[in-house]
Short mmCIF file of C-alpha atoms and ligand atoms in Angstrom, two decimals:
data_model
loop_
_atom_site.label_atom_id
_atom_site.label_comp_id
_atom_site.label_asym_id
_atom_site.label_seq_id
_atom_site.Cartn_x
_atom_site.Cartn_y
_atom_site.Cartn_z
CA UNK A 290 0.00 0.00 0.00
CA UNK A 291 1.24 3.45 -0.85
CA UNK A 292 -1.49 5.14 1.02
CA UNK A 293 0.07 6.41 4.19
CA UNK A 294 2.42 9.01 2.83
CA UNK A 295 0.37 11.77 1.28
CA UNK A 296 0.94 15.08 3.04
CA UNK A 297 -2.52 16.25 4.04
CA UNK A 298 -4.63 18.19 6.51
CA UNK A 299 -7.79 16.89 8.10
CA UNK A 300 -10.43 19.06 9.72
CA UNK A 301 -13.12 17.05 11.53
CA UNK A 302 -16.69 18.02 10.73
CA UNK A 303 -19.14 19.54 13.17
CA UNK A 304 -22.19 18.43 11.18
CA UNK A 305 -21.96 14.67 11.05
CA UNK A 306 -24.77 14.33 8.50
CA UNK A 307 -22.92 16.56 6.01
CA UNK A 308 -20.86 14.86 3.30
CA UNK A 309 -17.10 15.11 3.82
CA UNK A 310 -15.10 16.93 1.17
CA UNK A 311 -11.84 15.77 -0.40
CA UNK A 312 -9.95 18.92 -1.39
CA UNK A 313 -7.53 18.71 -4.32
CA UNK A 314 -5.44 21.73 -5.27
CA UNK A 315 -4.23 22.97 -8.66
CA UNK A 316 -0.66 22.82 -10.00
CA UNK A 317 1.76 24.53 -7.62
CA UNK A 318 -0.70 24.47 -4.74
CA UNK A 319 -0.73 22.47 -1.54
CA UNK A 320 -2.99 21.05 1.14
CA UNK A 321 -3.67 24.50 2.60
CA UNK A 322 -5.07 26.08 -0.57
CA UNK A 323 -8.64 24.86 -0.71
CA UNK A 324 -9.43 24.65 3.02
CA UNK A 325 -10.96 28.16 3.07
CA UNK A 326 -13.07 27.32 0.00
CA UNK A 327 -14.20 24.06 1.62
CA UNK A 328 -15.18 25.91 4.79
CA UNK A 329 -17.27 28.38 2.78
CA UNK A 330 -19.08 25.95 0.49
CA UNK A 331 -19.62 23.21 3.08
CA UNK A 332 -19.65 24.73 6.58
CA UNK A 333 -19.41 22.00 9.21
CA UNK A 334 -18.29 19.28 6.79
CA UNK A 335 -15.20 17.21 7.52
CA UNK A 336 -12.41 18.33 5.18
CA UNK A 337 -9.59 16.12 3.95
CA UNK A 338 -7.11 18.19 1.97
CA UNK A 339 -4.26 16.42 0.20
CA UNK A 340 -1.00 17.55 -1.41
CA UNK A 341 -0.12 16.03 -4.78
CA UNK A 342 3.07 13.95 -4.75
CA UNK A 343 4.36 14.71 -8.24
CA UNK A 344 6.73 17.68 -8.54
CA UNK A 345 6.94 19.70 -11.76
CA UNK A 346 9.82 22.14 -11.36
CA UNK A 347 9.13 22.04 -7.64
CA UNK A 348 5.36 22.55 -8.04
CA UNK A 349 3.15 19.87 -6.50
CA UNK A 350 0.71 18.11 -8.82
CA UNK A 351 -1.35 14.93 -8.72
CA UNK A 352 0.10 13.32 -11.87
CA UNK A 353 2.78 13.85 -14.50
CA UNK A 354 2.07 15.74 -17.70
CA UNK A 355 4.10 15.85 -20.89
CA UNK A 356 2.98 19.40 -21.75
CA UNK A 357 0.13 21.66 -20.70
CA UNK A 358 -3.03 19.65 -21.21
CA UNK A 359 -1.09 16.58 -22.44
CA UNK A 360 -1.09 13.92 -19.76
CA UNK A 361 1.05 10.88 -19.04
CA UNK A 362 -1.84 8.43 -19.02
CA UNK A 363 -0.03 5.60 -17.24
CA UNK A 364 0.87 8.02 -14.48
CA UNK A 365 -2.71 9.32 -14.27
CA UNK A 366 -3.93 5.75 -13.70
CA UNK A 367 -1.24 4.92 -11.14
CA UNK A 368 -1.67 8.16 -9.19
CA UNK A 369 -5.46 7.97 -9.20
CA UNK A 370 -5.26 4.53 -7.59
CA UNK A 371 -2.67 5.72 -5.04
CA UNK A 372 -4.87 8.63 -4.05
CA UNK A 373 -7.96 6.42 -3.88
CA UNK A 374 -6.05 4.00 -1.61
CA UNK A 375 -5.14 6.92 0.64
CA UNK A 376 -8.73 8.17 0.76
CA UNK A 377 -10.06 4.68 1.53
CA UNK A 378 -7.62 4.39 4.46
CA UNK A 379 -8.39 7.91 5.72
CA UNK A 380 -12.09 7.09 5.64
CA UNK A 381 -11.51 4.16 7.99
CA UNK A 382 -9.21 6.17 10.26
CA UNK A 383 -11.61 9.09 10.61
CA UNK A 384 -14.84 7.07 10.17
CA UNK A 385 -15.94 9.07 7.16
CA UNK A 386 -18.58 8.46 4.53
CA UNK A 387 -17.33 8.50 0.94
CA UNK A 388 -16.35 12.11 0.28
CA UNK A 389 -17.29 14.51 -2.46
CA UNK A 390 -14.13 15.62 -4.25
CA UNK A 391 -13.74 19.37 -4.65
CA UNK A 392 -10.91 19.85 -7.10
CA UNK A 393 -9.48 22.75 -9.02
CA UNK A 394 -7.60 22.38 -12.31
CA UNK A 395 -5.07 19.55 -11.88
CA UNK A 396 -6.93 18.57 -8.68
CA UNK A 397 -10.22 18.42 -10.62
CA UNK A 398 -8.53 16.26 -13.26
CA UNK A 399 -7.32 13.68 -10.75
CA UNK A 400 -10.79 13.73 -9.16
CA UNK A 401 -12.30 12.97 -12.58
CA UNK A 402 -9.79 10.13 -13.03
CA UNK A 403 -10.69 8.72 -9.60
CA UNK A 404 -14.38 8.85 -10.43
CA UNK A 405 -13.76 6.88 -13.62
CA UNK A 406 -11.25 4.40 -12.16
CA UNK A 407 -12.36 4.02 -8.53
CA UNK A 408 -16.05 5.00 -8.42
CA UNK A 409 -16.58 3.46 -4.97
CA UNK A 410 -14.14 5.85 -3.31
CA UNK A 411 -16.11 9.02 -3.98
CA UNK A 412 -19.70 10.05 -3.55
CA UNK A 413 -19.37 12.63 -6.29
CA UNK A 414 -17.37 15.65 -7.25
CA UNK A 415 -17.25 19.36 -7.86
CA UNK A 416 -14.81 19.71 -10.73
CA UNK A 417 -13.59 23.25 -11.30
CA UNK A 418 -11.90 23.82 -14.71
CA UNK A 419 -11.55 20.08 -15.29
CA UNK A 420 -10.67 18.31 -18.50
CA UNK A 421 -10.81 14.72 -19.73
CA UNK A 422 -8.08 12.95 -17.74
CA UNK A 423 -8.01 9.69 -19.70
CA UNK A 424 -8.84 9.34 -23.39
CA UNK A 425 -10.12 5.79 -23.10
CA UNK A 426 -11.04 4.91 -19.52
CA UNK A 427 -12.43 1.49 -18.63
CA UNK A 428 -16.21 1.26 -18.31
CA UNK A 429 -17.26 2.62 -14.90
CA UNK A 430 -20.56 2.47 -13.06
CA UNK A 431 -21.18 5.92 -11.63
CA UNK A 432 -24.84 5.44 -10.86
CA UNK A 433 -25.76 7.16 -7.63
CA UNK A 434 -22.86 9.62 -8.02
CA UNK A 435 -23.44 13.35 -8.57
CA UNK A 436 -20.98 15.61 -10.31
CA UNK A 437 -20.92 19.36 -10.86
CA UNK A 438 -18.57 20.45 -13.66
CA UNK A 439 -17.89 24.19 -13.79
CA UNK A 440 -15.97 25.41 -16.83
CA UNK A 441 -14.75 28.84 -17.91
CA UNK A 442 -15.94 30.04 -21.34
CA UNK A 443 -12.62 31.82 -21.86
CA UNK A 444 -10.35 29.21 -20.27
CA UNK A 445 -7.06 29.19 -22.24
CA UNK A 446 -6.05 25.81 -20.72
CA UNK A 447 -9.29 23.82 -21.03
CA UNK A 448 -11.07 24.16 -24.39
CA UNK A 449 -14.86 24.40 -23.93
CA UNK A 450 -15.39 21.20 -25.94
CA UNK A 451 -13.11 19.30 -23.58
CA UNK A 452 -15.13 20.24 -20.48
CA UNK A 453 -18.29 19.21 -22.33
CA UNK A 454 -16.68 15.90 -23.31
CA UNK A 455 -15.79 15.18 -19.69
CA UNK A 456 -19.35 15.90 -18.56
CA UNK A 457 -20.68 13.58 -21.29
CA UNK A 458 -18.21 10.84 -20.30
CA UNK A 459 -19.28 10.95 -16.65
CA UNK A 460 -22.93 11.07 -17.59
CA UNK A 461 -22.57 8.07 -19.94
CA UNK A 462 -21.05 6.17 -17.00
CA UNK A 463 -24.28 6.82 -15.09
CA UNK A 464 -23.43 9.88 -12.97
CA UNK A 465 -25.96 12.63 -12.42
CA UNK A 466 -23.99 15.47 -14.02
CA UNK A 467 -24.65 19.19 -14.00
CA UNK A 468 -22.37 21.37 -16.13
CA UNK A 469 -22.17 25.12 -15.87
CA UNK A 470 -20.10 27.43 -18.04
CA UNK A 471 -19.13 30.76 -16.52
CA UNK A 472 -17.95 33.84 -18.47
CA UNK A 473 -14.47 33.56 -16.96
CA UNK A 474 -11.03 32.04 -17.67
CA UNK A 475 -9.07 29.38 -15.76
CA UNK A 476 -9.06 31.31 -12.47
CA UNK A 477 -11.77 30.69 -9.93
CA UNK A 478 -14.46 33.31 -9.50
CA UNK A 479 -17.06 34.21 -6.90
CA UNK A 480 -19.65 32.53 -9.13
CA UNK A 481 -17.81 29.20 -8.71
CA UNK A 482 -18.11 29.53 -4.94
CA UNK A 483 -21.81 30.40 -5.12
CA UNK A 484 -22.65 27.56 -7.54
CA UNK A 485 -20.67 24.98 -5.55
CA UNK A 486 -22.33 26.01 -2.29
CA UNK A 487 -25.83 25.94 -3.81
CA UNK A 488 -25.21 22.56 -5.43
CA UNK A 489 -24.05 21.07 -2.11
CA UNK A 490 -27.01 22.59 -0.24
CA UNK A 491 -29.46 21.15 -2.77
CA UNK A 492 -27.85 17.70 -2.52
CA UNK A 493 -27.87 17.83 1.28
CA UNK A 494 -31.52 18.93 1.39
CA UNK A 495 -32.48 16.00 -0.86
CA UNK A 496 -30.48 13.59 1.36
CA UNK A 497 -32.08 15.00 4.53
CA UNK A 498 -35.56 14.67 2.99
CA UNK A 499 -34.83 11.06 2.02
CA UNK A 500 -33.76 10.24 5.60
CA UNK A 501 -36.76 11.89 7.24
CA UNK A 502 -38.96 10.00 4.77
C1 MLT B 181 -3.33 19.64 -15.76
O1 MLT B 181 -2.15 19.53 -16.03
O2 MLT B 181 -3.93 18.93 -14.96
C2 MLT B 181 -4.04 20.73 -16.48
O3 MLT B 181 -3.27 21.17 -17.54
C3 MLT B 181 -4.40 21.83 -15.56
C4 MLT B 181 -3.20 22.42 -14.92
O4 MLT B 181 -2.77 21.92 -13.91
O5 MLT B 181 -2.68 23.41 -15.43
#
């Protein structure tokens, strides 16, 4: 097992019924980056925030790339499984339900790869500026999983068609996918925060209603 040695931060939740979040930073980020975002969009949720183990000129990432937007597919597969192993172990340690991944850029891409390769590890995902991580992933069963894909209409790194292709891929695998396109570039905007928070609140309200019958 490779699972024990991801640098990470864990913040226990104060609302036990709320889904935990798995926070995955963009290239050059670390485990501290998305904690404030997680606290805003999911107040009271347990937060597991992980640092990518691949270094590109000293910048942490979650998998190797050959050029911007050109991925080393074997490495994507290997790293997605390593991260999923880590999350599965952390879930046991902290007694967590399957988390919702909240990933930005490279972090959103590894989250998409995990959804396709290890669907049992995650409950769903909020994928911010994500692209297709694997050209030809194995068939996955994502039924019961919900995914929000938020793209930027003017993103110079992720072509609009690529974000749409990812959403279609996840949806074909059975996930309940919502895709939104904002009039922004690759950077995050306030609208991302608002949409992510609303999407989580709607999901939680539906889950609460299902429990109370
Ligand atoms: C990636 O490498 O995952 C994407 O190009 C996004 C990025 O990290 O710049």
